[in-house]
Amino acid sequence: MLLIPAIDLKDGQCVQLRQGVMDSATVYSTDPAAMARHWVDAGARRLHVVDLDGAFAGRPVNHELVGRIAHAAGGVPVQVGGGVRDVETARAYLDVGVSQVITGTAAVEDPDFLTALCEAFPGRAVLGLDARDGRVATRGWATVNEVDAVAFAGALDVGLFAIVYTDVGRDGMLAGVNVAATKRIALAANVPVIASGGISSLDDLRALDDLGFGPERLLGAISGSALYEGKLDFASARRWLAARRRTDAS
C-alpha cells in the first residue's frame, strides 16, 4: 500500500479544504510544483493532484500548473482530477506528463464517456468515486445523487487503472478514514482502490492494512491535511509501510 500525498490546487496555490467546501481552504504552499518536488524527494511513489477550480468550473483551470507539477515529479506517477469531463481534456493532461487522469462527475452522469476514456487511454483512467453517506457526490461534491457508491463500483468493468474512493464527510476533517466503507468498495470493485478522506494518522494506515488486502485490491491511501499539519509524519509512515511490505513478502 502506497501513502500518496495530495496536492489540491486553488487559485494557483496548494490548499486543503474541509469537506470539499471551497471557502474553507487552508493554503499550505504558494508553489505547488515545489511541493511536488518536496514529496518526491521525501520518497513519494505517486502524487495525487486535484484542480479544485476545475472541479467546480467543469473544465481544467490549472492546466499549466499541473504540467509544471508533472515535470517537477520527474518519473514519479502523477494522477490528476478536477474538470476531466471529455476525452480531449484527458489527452491534454497526458500530453504534459500526467500518468493517469481522474474523472468523477462525467463518469456518473455519462457512463459512455467512461467507457470511451478507458478505450482511448487503456490503463490511464481513474474513477474518482466520491460519496457522502454512501451515495455518490458529483460536481465538486456539491451534488449528492441517489446512486449507491458500492453498487456503482461493482457494476464497472471498463478497464480502469484504479478507483479513488473518498468519503466526502471526512475529507480534510482529520477524523479518520472510513475503513468499513473502503472495504465494501474494495470488495465490490474489479480494480484496485485508493482510499481517501480523513486519513489522519498512522493508525488509519494500520486499520487499512489490517484489512489484509494486497495492492491488487488496495493500492494506496491519499493524505493531505494530516501530512501538511504534521499529524502524520510521511517519513515514519513510509518506513512502516516498507516494513509491512517486507513482512508480507517473507
PDB file of C-alpha atoms in Angstrom, residues 68-229:
ATOM      1  CA  ARG A  68       4.827  22.029 -14.031  1.00  0.00           C
ATOM      2  CA  ILE A  69       3.941  19.610 -11.231  1.00  0.00           C
ATOM      3  CA  ALA A  70       4.325  16.613 -13.541  1.00  0.00           C
ATOM      4  CA  HIS A  71       7.710  17.941 -14.656  1.00  0.00           C
ATOM      5  CA  ALA A  72       8.819  18.516 -11.058  1.00  0.00           C
ATOM      6  CA  ALA A  73       7.779  14.989 -10.128  1.00  0.00           C
ATOM      7  CA  GLY A  74      10.230  13.528 -12.628  1.00  0.00           C
ATOM      8  CA  GLY A  75       9.449   9.860 -13.140  1.00  0.00           C
ATOM      9  CA  VAL A  76       7.043   9.586 -10.208  1.00  0.00           C
ATOM     10  CA  PRO A  77       3.483   8.971 -11.458  1.00  0.00           C
ATOM     11  CA  VAL A  78       1.061  11.863 -11.082  1.00  0.00           C
ATOM     12  CA  GLN A  79      -2.693  11.307 -11.159  1.00  0.00           C
ATOM     13  CA  VAL A  80      -4.840  14.371 -11.802  1.00  0.00           C
ATOM     14  CA  GLY A  81      -8.535  15.109 -11.484  1.00  0.00           C
ATOM     15  CA  GLY A  82     -10.862  18.076 -11.452  1.00  0.00           C
ATOM     16  CA  GLY A  83     -12.853  19.018 -14.529  1.00  0.00           C
ATOM     17  CA  VAL A  84     -11.914  15.972 -16.633  1.00  0.00           C
ATOM     18  CA  ARG A  85     -15.209  15.562 -18.474  1.00  0.00           C
ATOM     19  CA  ASP A  86     -14.162  14.808 -22.053  1.00  0.00           C
ATOM     20  CA  VAL A  87     -11.526  12.765 -23.860  1.00  0.00           C
ATOM     21  CA  GLU A  88      -9.670  15.794 -25.203  1.00  0.00           C
ATOM     22  CA  THR A  89      -9.168  17.199 -21.717  1.00  0.00           C
ATOM     23  CA  ALA A  90      -7.713  13.867 -20.651  1.00  0.00           C
ATOM     24  CA  ARG A  91      -5.440  13.825 -23.690  1.00  0.00           C
ATOM     25  CA  ALA A  92      -4.173  17.328 -22.900  1.00  0.00           C
ATOM     26  CA  TYR A  93      -3.227  16.260 -19.379  1.00  0.00           C
ATOM     27  CA  LEU A  94      -1.484  13.105 -20.560  1.00  0.00           C
ATOM     28  CA  ASP A  95       0.421  15.176 -23.128  1.00  0.00           C
ATOM     29  CA  VAL A  96       2.006  17.290 -20.349  1.00  0.00           C
ATOM     30  CA  GLY A  97       3.302  14.270 -18.449  1.00  0.00           C
ATOM     31  CA  VAL A  98       0.421  13.162 -16.247  1.00  0.00           C
ATOM     32  CA  SER A  99       0.317   9.380 -15.749  1.00  0.00           C
ATOM     33  CA  GLN A 100      -3.394   8.924 -15.002  1.00  0.00           C
ATOM     34  CA  VAL A 101      -6.434  11.173 -15.280  1.00  0.00           C
ATOM     35  CA  ILE A 102      -9.252  11.034 -12.770  1.00  0.00           C
ATOM     36  CA  THR A 103     -12.865  11.577 -13.694  1.00  0.00           C
ATOM     37  CA  GLY A 104     -15.866  11.543 -11.406  1.00  0.00           C
ATOM     38  CA  THR A 105     -18.835  13.674 -12.403  1.00  0.00           C
ATOM     39  CA  ALA A 106     -18.738  12.775 -16.098  1.00  0.00           C
ATOM     40  CA  ALA A 107     -18.383   9.066 -15.317  1.00  0.00           C
ATOM     41  CA  VAL A 108     -21.511   9.103 -13.166  1.00  0.00           C
ATOM     42  CA  GLU A 109     -23.592  11.297 -15.432  1.00  0.00           C
ATOM     43  CA  ASP A 110     -22.443   9.701 -18.698  1.00  0.00           C
ATOM     44  CA  PRO A 111     -21.185   6.091 -18.352  1.00  0.00           C
ATOM     45  CA  ASP A 112     -20.469   6.007 -22.091  1.00  0.00           C
ATOM     46  CA  PHE A 113     -17.840   8.680 -21.540  1.00  0.00           C
ATOM     47  CA  LEU A 114     -16.012   6.495 -19.009  1.00  0.00           C
ATOM     48  CA  THR A 115     -16.022   3.620 -21.482  1.00  0.00           C
ATOM     49  CA  ALA A 116     -14.688   5.895 -24.231  1.00  0.00           C
ATOM     50  CA  LEU A 117     -11.980   7.252 -21.924  1.00  0.00           C
ATOM     51  CA  CYS A 118     -10.768   3.770 -20.992  1.00  0.00           C
ATOM     52  CA  GLU A 119     -10.771   2.686 -24.624  1.00  0.00           C
ATOM     53  CA  ALA A 120      -8.825   5.769 -25.696  1.00  0.00           C
ATOM     54  CA  PHE A 121      -6.254   5.501 -22.911  1.00  0.00           C
ATOM     55  CA  PRO A 122      -6.045   1.926 -21.560  1.00  0.00           C
ATOM     56  CA  GLY A 123      -4.730   1.773 -18.020  1.00  0.00           C
ATOM     57  CA  ARG A 124      -4.605   5.546 -17.659  1.00  0.00           C
ATOM     58  CA  ALA A 125      -8.103   6.361 -16.431  1.00  0.00           C
ATOM     59  CA  VAL A 126      -9.053   6.510 -12.757  1.00  0.00           C
ATOM     60  CA  LEU A 127     -12.576   6.799 -11.414  1.00  0.00           C
ATOM     61  CA  GLY A 128     -12.946   9.375  -8.680  1.00  0.00           C
ATOM     62  CA  LEU A 129     -15.742   7.835  -6.648  1.00  0.00           C
ATOM     63  CA  ASP A 130     -16.803  10.386  -4.046  1.00  0.00           C
ATOM     64  CA  ALA A 131     -19.567   9.592  -1.597  1.00  0.00           C
ATOM     65  CA  ARG A 132     -21.498  11.184   1.222  1.00  0.00           C
ATOM     66  CA  ASP A 133     -23.410   8.774   3.463  1.00  0.00           C
ATOM     67  CA  GLY A 134     -22.877   6.032   0.894  1.00  0.00           C
ATOM     68  CA  ARG A 135     -24.304   7.995  -2.046  1.00  0.00           C
ATOM     69  CA  VAL A 136     -22.268   9.294  -4.959  1.00  0.00           C
ATOM     70  CA  ALA A 137     -21.365  13.002  -4.888  1.00  0.00           C
ATOM     71  CA  THR A 138     -20.561  14.939  -8.066  1.00  0.00           C
ATOM     72  CA  ARG A 139     -19.856  18.441  -9.412  1.00  0.00           C
ATOM     73  CA  GLY A 140     -17.193  19.311  -6.901  1.00  0.00           C
ATOM     74  CA  TRP A 141     -19.134  17.348  -4.252  1.00  0.00           C
ATOM     75  CA  ALA A 142     -21.893  19.946  -4.423  1.00  0.00           C
ATOM     76  CA  THR A 143     -24.475  17.421  -5.702  1.00  0.00           C
ATOM     77  CA  VAL A 144     -25.356  14.190  -3.889  1.00  0.00           C
ATOM     78  CA  ASN A 145     -27.083  11.647  -6.105  1.00  0.00           C
ATOM     79  CA  GLU A 146     -29.298   8.670  -5.304  1.00  0.00           C
ATOM     80  CA  VAL A 147     -26.648   6.367  -6.781  1.00  0.00           C
ATOM     81  CA  ASP A 148     -25.226   3.862  -4.282  1.00  0.00           C
ATOM     82  CA  ALA A 149     -21.415   4.059  -4.331  1.00  0.00           C
ATOM     83  CA  VAL A 150     -20.789   0.357  -3.703  1.00  0.00           C
ATOM     84  CA  ALA A 151     -23.245  -0.727  -6.381  1.00  0.00           C
ATOM     85  CA  PHE A 152     -21.743   1.739  -8.848  1.00  0.00           C
ATOM     86  CA  ALA A 153     -18.210   0.450  -8.210  1.00  0.00           C
ATOM     87  CA  GLY A 154     -19.290  -3.158  -8.514  1.00  0.00           C
ATOM     88  CA  ALA A 155     -21.040  -2.632 -11.845  1.00  0.00           C
ATOM     89  CA  LEU A 156     -17.971  -1.204 -13.597  1.00  0.00           C
ATOM     90  CA  ASP A 157     -15.958  -3.317 -15.995  1.00  0.00           C
ATOM     91  CA  VAL A 158     -14.292  -0.858 -18.343  1.00  0.00           C
ATOM     92  CA  GLY A 159     -10.524  -1.257 -17.911  1.00  0.00           C
ATOM     93  CA  LEU A 160      -9.852   1.375 -15.260  1.00  0.00           C
ATOM     94  CA  PHE A 161      -6.419   1.759 -13.669  1.00  0.00           C
ATOM     95  CA  ALA A 162      -7.980   2.248 -10.227  1.00  0.00           C
ATOM     96  CA  ILE A 163     -10.778   3.816  -8.211  1.00  0.00           C
ATOM     97  CA  VAL A 164     -10.077   6.653  -5.785  1.00  0.00           C
ATOM     98  CA  TYR A 165     -12.745   6.350  -3.113  1.00  0.00           C
ATOM     99  CA  THR A 166     -13.323   9.444  -0.983  1.00  0.00           C
ATOM    100  CA  ASP A 167     -15.665   9.767   1.955  1.00  0.00           C
ATOM    101  CA  VAL A 168     -16.578  13.420   1.455  1.00  0.00           C
ATOM    102  CA  GLY A 169     -17.803  13.862   5.015  1.00  0.00           C
ATOM    103  CA  ARG A 170     -14.364  13.033   6.373  1.00  0.00           C
ATOM    104  CA  ASP A 171     -12.203  14.808   3.815  1.00  0.00           C
ATOM    105  CA  GLY A 172      -9.971  17.434   5.405  1.00  0.00           C
ATOM    106  CA  MET A 173     -11.505  16.811   8.822  1.00  0.00           C
ATOM    107  CA  LEU A 174      -8.674  14.677  10.289  1.00  0.00           C
ATOM    108  CA  ALA A 175     -11.423  12.429  11.596  1.00  0.00           C
ATOM    109  CA  GLY A 176     -10.010   9.096  10.461  1.00  0.00           C
ATOM    110  CA  VAL A 177     -10.594   7.065   7.328  1.00  0.00           C
ATOM    111  CA  ASN A 178     -13.881   5.253   6.763  1.00  0.00           C
ATOM    112  CA  VAL A 179     -12.414   1.749   6.847  1.00  0.00           C
ATOM    113  CA  ALA A 180     -15.740  -0.082   6.603  1.00  0.00           C
ATOM    114  CA  ALA A 181     -16.858   1.813   3.500  1.00  0.00           C
ATOM    115  CA  THR A 182     -13.433   1.450   1.890  1.00  0.00           C
ATOM    116  CA  LYS A 183     -13.602  -2.298   2.491  1.00  0.00           C
ATOM    117  CA  ARG A 184     -17.018  -2.537   0.832  1.00  0.00           C
ATOM    118  CA  ILE A 185     -15.826  -0.621  -2.208  1.00  0.00           C
ATOM    119  CA  ALA A 186     -12.632  -2.679  -2.489  1.00  0.00           C
ATOM    120  CA  LEU A 187     -14.542  -5.951  -2.298  1.00  0.00           C
ATOM    121  CA  ALA A 188     -17.070  -4.808  -4.893  1.00  0.00           C
ATOM    122  CA  ALA A 189     -14.666  -3.281  -7.398  1.00  0.00           C
ATOM    123  CA  ASN A 190     -12.892  -5.110 -10.208  1.00  0.00           C
ATOM    124  CA  VAL A 191      -9.836  -2.815  -9.999  1.00  0.00           C
ATOM    125  CA  PRO A 192      -7.544  -1.584  -7.204  1.00  0.00           C
ATOM    126  CA  VAL A 193      -8.924   1.033  -4.827  1.00  0.00           C
ATOM    127  CA  ILE A 194      -7.089   4.041  -3.425  1.00  0.00           C
ATOM    128  CA  ALA A 195      -8.524   5.196  -0.092  1.00  0.00           C
ATOM    129  CA  SER A 196      -9.077   8.886   0.545  1.00  0.00           C
ATOM    130  CA  GLY A 197     -10.815  11.161   3.023  1.00  0.00           C
ATOM    131  CA  GLY A 198      -9.954  11.620   6.682  1.00  0.00           C
ATOM    132  CA  ILE A 199      -6.627   9.780   6.782  1.00  0.00           C
ATOM    133  CA  SER A 200      -5.024  11.490   9.741  1.00  0.00           C
ATOM    134  CA  SER A 201      -2.519   9.198  11.451  1.00  0.00           C
ATOM    135  CA  LEU A 202      -0.513   6.020  11.268  1.00  0.00           C
ATOM    136  CA  ASP A 203      -3.452   4.329  12.984  1.00  0.00           C
ATOM    137  CA  ASP A 204      -5.518   4.885   9.835  1.00  0.00           C
ATOM    138  CA  LEU A 205      -2.864   3.208   7.720  1.00  0.00           C
ATOM    139  CA  ARG A 206      -2.729   0.331  10.198  1.00  0.00           C
ATOM    140  CA  ALA A 207      -6.510  -0.041  10.032  1.00  0.00           C
ATOM    141  CA  LEU A 208      -6.418  -0.199   6.245  1.00  0.00           C
ATOM    142  CA  ASP A 209      -3.511  -2.620   6.309  1.00  0.00           C
ATOM    143  CA  ASP A 210      -5.426  -4.820   8.753  1.00  0.00           C
ATOM    144  CA  LEU A 211      -7.991  -5.432   6.014  1.00  0.00           C
ATOM    145  CA  GLY A 212      -5.410  -7.818   4.616  1.00  0.00           C
ATOM    146  CA  PHE A 213      -5.759  -6.651   1.026  1.00  0.00           C
ATOM    147  CA  GLY A 214      -2.860  -6.742  -1.411  1.00  0.00           C
ATOM    148  CA  PRO A 215      -2.103  -3.909  -3.862  1.00  0.00           C
ATOM    149  CA  GLU A 216      -4.320  -5.539  -6.463  1.00  0.00           C
ATOM    150  CA  ARG A 217      -7.280  -4.649  -4.222  1.00  0.00           C
ATOM    151  CA  LEU A 218      -5.991  -1.718  -2.108  1.00  0.00           C
ATOM    152  CA  LEU A 219      -3.293   0.180  -3.965  1.00  0.00           C
ATOM    153  CA  GLY A 220      -2.782   3.074  -1.599  1.00  0.00           C
ATOM    154  CA  ALA A 221      -4.082   5.804   0.660  1.00  0.00           C
ATOM    155  CA  ILE A 222      -4.169   9.533  -0.042  1.00  0.00           C
ATOM    156  CA  SER A 223      -3.460  12.051   2.691  1.00  0.00           C
ATOM    157  CA  GLY A 224      -3.437  15.819   2.570  1.00  0.00           C
ATOM    158  CA  SER A 225      -4.205  17.853   5.682  1.00  0.00           C
ATOM    159  CA  ALA A 226      -2.617  15.352   8.070  1.00  0.00           C
ATOM    160  CA  LEU A 227       0.680  15.460   6.179  1.00  0.00           C
ATOM    161  CA  TYR A 228       0.725  19.230   5.879  1.00  0.00           C
ATOM    162  CA  GLU A 229      -0.149  19.789   9.523  1.00  0.00           C
TER     163      GLU A 229
END
